[in-house]
């Protein structure tokens, strides 16, 4: 109690203490040394023993349920609405007007995504923009990357992009439109996960019990989002008459959702590393194809060229984002399922 006195004095509920003890490495086995069956029972005694000012400690419950706010909903809707407007402008313009519409649309969509991730329901507490820049790159690759990679693998591109899917540097707008529209189900899934996790934490009597119940909840949240993204991608590809891009889009969507879930619960290091690795892998694949055109550097393109010839240009983002999503999922199963990850999250999560 002397070692964790500050934690006990700040706590407004025994669950606060239990989560804090878990964050400091205290387990149910450790609690048994103090003649308690689990950490929750130990936390209840510590909470009862430490005196506190009744006036400064109101009797409100510590684990409040996060509530959706109007500004969150608007920010989640913003990227999809602007992207839909930009795609419509691309189909209604021609020539130089189309290039201007593509440039303006790309910029406004990037700003909308930045606003949604920096201030919306998927925002992290630190409000840093490092991961947002990487996410913007991954979305830009989803728009231009496959077309540029295919053109580079066949000796091109011979001209600048024309803003169409038939040009020398084709755009794939359906995946980006589906991903931006999926900000709404992603925000809803993150909110649902936070609410259900708080309820399970309040009903749990042991740390292992909560972790066991939280893991299926996390997996179900990811699966629910992927189902929504699949439906949106099917809708956008049908409306825009573009070929389906399920592997690279679904793996990218899973990567982005897991990165934001970890970020909103305070785990920012792993998402930054994995997003950097995925973006670097895509950039390296493009760079090696162009570098192989230098004298004596033809071997640089062999791995990427083999993948493109065997599985098409979609293999590069699918492998990069799929490996990243799997890494973050394994990391989230160890971290986001801890009680401390939810007790320290406030209503902004």
XYZ file of C-alpha atoms in Angstrom:
349
model
C 0.000 0.000 0.000
C 2.940 2.332 0.635
C 4.389 1.579 -2.797
C 1.064 2.180 -4.590
C -0.297 4.899 -2.298
C -0.612 7.490 -5.088
C -2.624 5.032 -7.149
C -4.937 4.293 -4.223
C -5.471 7.954 -3.404
C -6.349 8.852 -7.000
C -8.704 5.917 -7.465
C -12.438 6.499 -7.328
C -13.260 2.800 -7.557
C -11.505 -0.505 -6.663
C -11.403 -1.331 -10.382
C -9.071 1.636 -10.878
C -6.657 0.098 -8.385
C -6.959 -3.385 -9.907
C -6.156 -2.085 -13.361
C -3.248 -0.028 -12.026
C -1.811 -3.021 -10.166
C -2.033 -5.082 -13.342
C -0.166 -2.382 -15.237
C 2.596 -2.637 -12.609
C 2.877 -6.410 -13.072
C 0.791 -7.557 -10.101
C -0.958 -10.866 -10.869
C -3.440 -13.092 -9.053
C -0.509 -15.221 -7.898
C 1.073 -12.154 -6.318
C -2.239 -11.310 -4.640
C -2.342 -14.773 -3.078
C 0.816 -13.875 -1.114
C -1.290 -11.230 0.615
C -4.016 -13.781 1.405
C -6.345 -12.663 -1.387
C -7.831 -14.874 -4.063
C -7.219 -12.389 -6.906
C -6.090 -8.856 -7.735
C -9.660 -7.536 -7.572
C -10.052 -8.684 -3.969
C -6.692 -7.138 -3.064
C -7.722 -3.875 -4.764
C -10.948 -3.750 -2.761
C -9.056 -3.954 0.540
C -6.504 -1.349 -0.577
C -9.320 0.969 -1.653
C -11.053 0.547 1.714
C -7.895 1.122 3.755
C -6.636 4.319 2.107
C -8.350 7.464 3.483
C -9.648 9.995 0.997
C -11.456 13.316 1.060
C -15.134 12.576 0.589
C -15.775 16.007 -0.871
C -13.114 15.651 -3.573
C -14.064 12.031 -4.308
C -17.670 11.977 -5.520
C -19.475 8.698 -5.588
C -19.639 8.482 -9.367
C -18.515 5.183 -10.919
C -14.989 5.191 -12.310
C -15.628 3.162 -15.432
C -17.978 5.399 -17.334
C -19.284 4.175 -20.643
C -17.955 6.148 -23.627
C -20.723 7.991 -25.439
C -20.895 8.877 -29.101
C -20.883 12.610 -29.792
C -22.276 14.599 -32.682
C -18.878 15.977 -33.693
C -17.473 12.429 -33.764
C -20.229 11.314 -36.117
C -19.672 14.283 -38.421
C -15.906 13.732 -38.505
C -16.404 10.027 -39.270
C -18.754 10.909 -42.138
C -16.473 13.621 -43.542
C -13.835 11.488 -45.390
C -16.420 9.344 -47.160
C -18.560 12.314 -48.156
C -15.620 14.270 -49.575
C -14.221 11.218 -51.344
C -17.598 10.486 -52.939
C -17.757 14.096 -54.126
C -14.231 13.865 -55.561
C -14.977 10.619 -57.396
C -18.143 12.129 -58.834
C -16.149 15.137 -60.037
C -13.669 12.814 -61.767
C -16.471 11.148 -63.712
C -18.078 14.433 -64.730
C -14.954 16.227 -65.967
C -12.526 15.731 -68.850
C -9.006 16.724 -69.844
C -7.277 19.329 -67.732
C -10.381 19.861 -65.619
C -10.212 16.214 -64.596
C -6.565 16.558 -63.545
C -7.448 19.597 -61.440
C -10.395 17.741 -59.913
C -8.146 14.759 -59.113
C -5.515 16.945 -57.450
C -8.036 18.946 -55.432
C -9.966 15.827 -54.495
C -6.842 14.004 -53.319
C -5.808 16.954 -51.166
C -9.235 17.440 -49.587
C -9.650 13.729 -48.883
C -6.228 13.660 -47.212
C -7.198 16.634 -45.038
C -10.535 15.027 -44.142
C -8.842 11.762 -43.146
C -6.324 13.725 -41.108
C -9.116 15.584 -39.292
C -11.065 12.387 -38.587
C -8.034 10.579 -37.191
C -6.705 13.557 -35.224
C -9.933 14.699 -33.562
C -12.622 12.116 -34.225
C -13.601 8.886 -32.442
C -10.503 7.112 -33.801
C -8.086 9.728 -32.466
C -5.345 8.929 -29.982
C -4.835 10.851 -26.764
C -1.427 12.204 -27.772
C -2.878 13.902 -30.889
C 0.380 13.270 -32.783
C 0.270 13.093 -36.572
C 3.098 10.623 -37.214
C 0.854 7.627 -37.892
C -1.637 9.802 -39.789
C 1.053 10.607 -42.376
C 1.734 6.896 -42.854
C -1.986 6.169 -43.186
C -2.250 8.877 -45.839
C 0.567 7.228 -47.782
C -1.128 3.823 -47.601
C -4.380 5.322 -48.903
C -2.483 7.103 -51.678
C -0.900 3.809 -52.673
C -4.344 2.200 -52.751
C -5.341 4.924 -55.225
C -2.234 5.022 -57.429
C 0.130 2.268 -56.362
C -1.157 -0.785 -58.212
C -1.444 1.118 -61.466
C 2.037 2.604 -61.142
C 3.532 -0.744 -60.124
C 1.982 -2.518 -63.122
C 3.160 0.247 -65.459
C 6.680 0.175 -64.004
C 6.849 -3.614 -64.338
C 6.090 -3.333 -68.063
C 8.547 -0.528 -68.779
C 6.321 2.490 -68.110
C 4.737 4.746 -67.247
C 4.976 6.684 -70.479
C 2.915 9.663 -69.317
C 1.476 11.318 -66.238
C -1.810 10.050 -64.794
C -4.931 11.256 -66.561
C -7.273 10.705 -63.623
C -8.977 7.707 -65.228
C -8.776 3.947 -64.858
C -7.852 3.579 -68.534
C -4.850 5.920 -68.596
C -1.140 5.027 -68.630
C -1.136 5.395 -64.847
C -4.609 4.116 -63.881
C -6.432 5.195 -60.743
C -8.364 2.715 -58.601
C -10.953 4.841 -56.853
C -13.290 2.105 -55.596
C -10.969 0.825 -52.806
C -10.227 4.347 -51.550
C -13.906 5.273 -51.610
C -14.792 2.109 -49.692
C -12.061 2.742 -47.117
C -13.093 6.345 -46.510
C -16.746 5.364 -46.253
C -15.722 2.668 -43.776
C -14.631 5.348 -41.287
C -18.213 5.260 -39.999
C -18.352 1.499 -39.273
C -14.771 1.660 -37.964
C -15.729 4.373 -35.468
C -18.852 2.457 -34.499
C -16.877 -0.783 -34.037
C -14.263 1.003 -31.904
C -17.029 2.548 -29.783
C -18.787 -0.814 -29.448
C -15.542 -2.485 -28.399
C -14.883 0.176 -25.744
C -18.425 -0.069 -24.338
C -18.505 -3.876 -24.221
C -15.008 -4.053 -22.747
C -15.979 -1.631 -19.951
C -19.009 -3.769 -19.131
C -16.968 -6.958 -19.084
C -14.365 -5.302 -16.870
C -17.026 -4.210 -14.391
C -18.422 -7.745 -14.265
C -15.055 -9.538 -14.024
C -13.534 -10.804 -10.791
C -10.069 -11.702 -12.096
C -7.633 -10.316 -14.651
C -7.451 -13.608 -16.538
C -11.234 -13.750 -16.657
C -11.400 -10.327 -18.280
C -8.620 -11.121 -20.769
C -10.353 -14.360 -21.751
C -13.641 -12.568 -22.402
C -12.021 -9.589 -24.148
C -10.152 -11.594 -26.797
C -13.292 -12.891 -28.583
C -14.698 -9.371 -28.346
C -11.640 -7.964 -30.125
C -11.746 -10.645 -32.827
C -15.461 -10.087 -33.301
C -14.927 -6.331 -33.642
C -12.339 -6.825 -36.392
C -14.546 -9.377 -38.176
C -17.555 -7.049 -37.987
C -15.586 -4.194 -39.517
C -14.243 -6.412 -42.316
C -17.788 -7.505 -43.154
C -18.857 -3.863 -43.413
C -15.801 -3.013 -45.529
C -16.505 -5.974 -47.834
C -20.066 -4.764 -48.382
C -18.885 -1.208 -49.092
C -16.194 -2.423 -51.488
C -18.718 -4.571 -53.352
C -21.015 -1.557 -53.641
C -18.316 0.853 -54.848
C -16.834 -1.547 -57.403
C -20.300 -2.219 -58.804
C -21.211 1.473 -59.057
C -17.847 2.549 -60.484
C -17.528 -0.518 -62.710
C -14.002 -1.283 -61.502
C -12.462 -4.731 -60.928
C -12.735 -5.915 -57.321
C -9.672 -5.458 -55.138
C -10.653 -7.480 -52.102
C -7.275 -8.835 -50.872
C -5.336 -5.567 -50.759
C -8.309 -3.507 -49.548
C -9.380 -5.859 -46.749
C -5.841 -6.311 -45.446
C -5.306 -2.539 -45.519
C -8.610 -1.976 -43.735
C -7.719 -4.504 -41.024
C -4.299 -2.895 -40.598
C -5.758 0.592 -40.218
C -8.497 -0.486 -37.792
C -6.085 -2.367 -35.520
C -3.643 0.535 -35.599
C -6.346 2.960 -34.486
C -7.712 0.598 -31.811
C -4.251 0.319 -30.292
C -3.678 4.063 -30.573
C -6.953 5.012 -28.906
C -6.081 2.782 -25.947
C -2.648 4.315 -25.476
C -0.430 1.853 -27.373
C 1.177 4.025 -30.043
C 4.642 2.538 -30.546
C 3.711 -0.712 -32.285
C 1.201 0.881 -34.731
C 3.800 3.476 -35.755
C 6.423 0.802 -36.406
C 4.105 -1.516 -38.323
C 2.574 1.253 -40.441
C 6.074 2.481 -41.245
C 7.122 -1.034 -42.255
C 4.075 -1.495 -44.515
C 4.508 1.889 -46.194
C 8.244 1.296 -46.594
C 7.641 -2.106 -48.193
C 5.323 -0.580 -50.788
C 7.694 2.298 -51.490
C 10.649 -0.087 -51.766
C 8.800 -2.276 -54.256
C 8.245 0.731 -56.515
C 11.787 2.016 -56.032
C 13.418 -1.295 -56.965
C 11.570 -1.456 -60.288
C 12.818 1.991 -61.266
C 16.311 1.415 -59.835
C 16.631 -1.783 -61.872
C 16.691 0.341 -65.024
C 20.133 1.626 -64.079
C 23.083 -0.181 -65.669
C 24.032 -3.324 -63.783
C 21.052 -3.146 -61.385
C 18.612 -5.433 -63.183
C 18.658 -7.997 -60.353
C 17.068 -5.497 -57.967
C 13.701 -5.936 -59.648
C 13.693 -9.740 -59.590
C 11.708 -10.315 -56.346
C 9.069 -7.690 -57.123
C 8.866 -8.673 -60.785
C 8.359 -12.302 -59.809
C 5.518 -11.406 -57.455
C 3.860 -9.174 -60.049
C 4.167 -11.818 -62.791
C 2.817 -14.559 -60.511
C 0.036 -12.871 -58.530
C -0.294 -9.431 -60.058
C 0.466 -5.988 -58.582
C -2.011 -6.609 -55.748
C 0.473 -9.049 -54.176
C 2.707 -6.255 -52.862
C 0.114 -4.344 -50.755
C -1.608 -7.584 -49.756
C 1.577 -9.067 -48.324
C 2.750 -5.811 -46.735
C -0.598 -4.902 -45.146
C -1.524 -8.497 -44.338
C 1.709 -9.102 -42.437
C 1.270 -5.798 -40.639
C -2.356 -6.530 -39.718
C -1.439 -9.972 -38.358
C 1.376 -8.467 -36.283
C -0.907 -5.815 -34.801
C -3.645 -8.370 -34.133
C -1.264 -10.541 -32.110
C -0.034 -7.444 -30.280
C -3.594 -6.270 -29.596
C -4.556 -9.662 -28.188
C -1.853 -9.147 -25.550
C -2.341 -5.459 -24.801
C -5.859 -4.241 -25.523
C -7.289 -7.199 -23.595
C -5.661 -5.964 -20.377
C -7.860 -4.340 -17.768
C -5.469 -1.397 -17.492
C -5.967 -0.563 -21.180
C -9.627 0.224 -20.511
C -9.534 1.651 -17.011
C -7.112 4.375 -18.065
C -9.142 5.263 -21.157
C -11.527 8.135 -20.606
C -14.633 9.105 -22.486
C -12.634 10.331 -25.462
C -11.729 6.819 -26.483
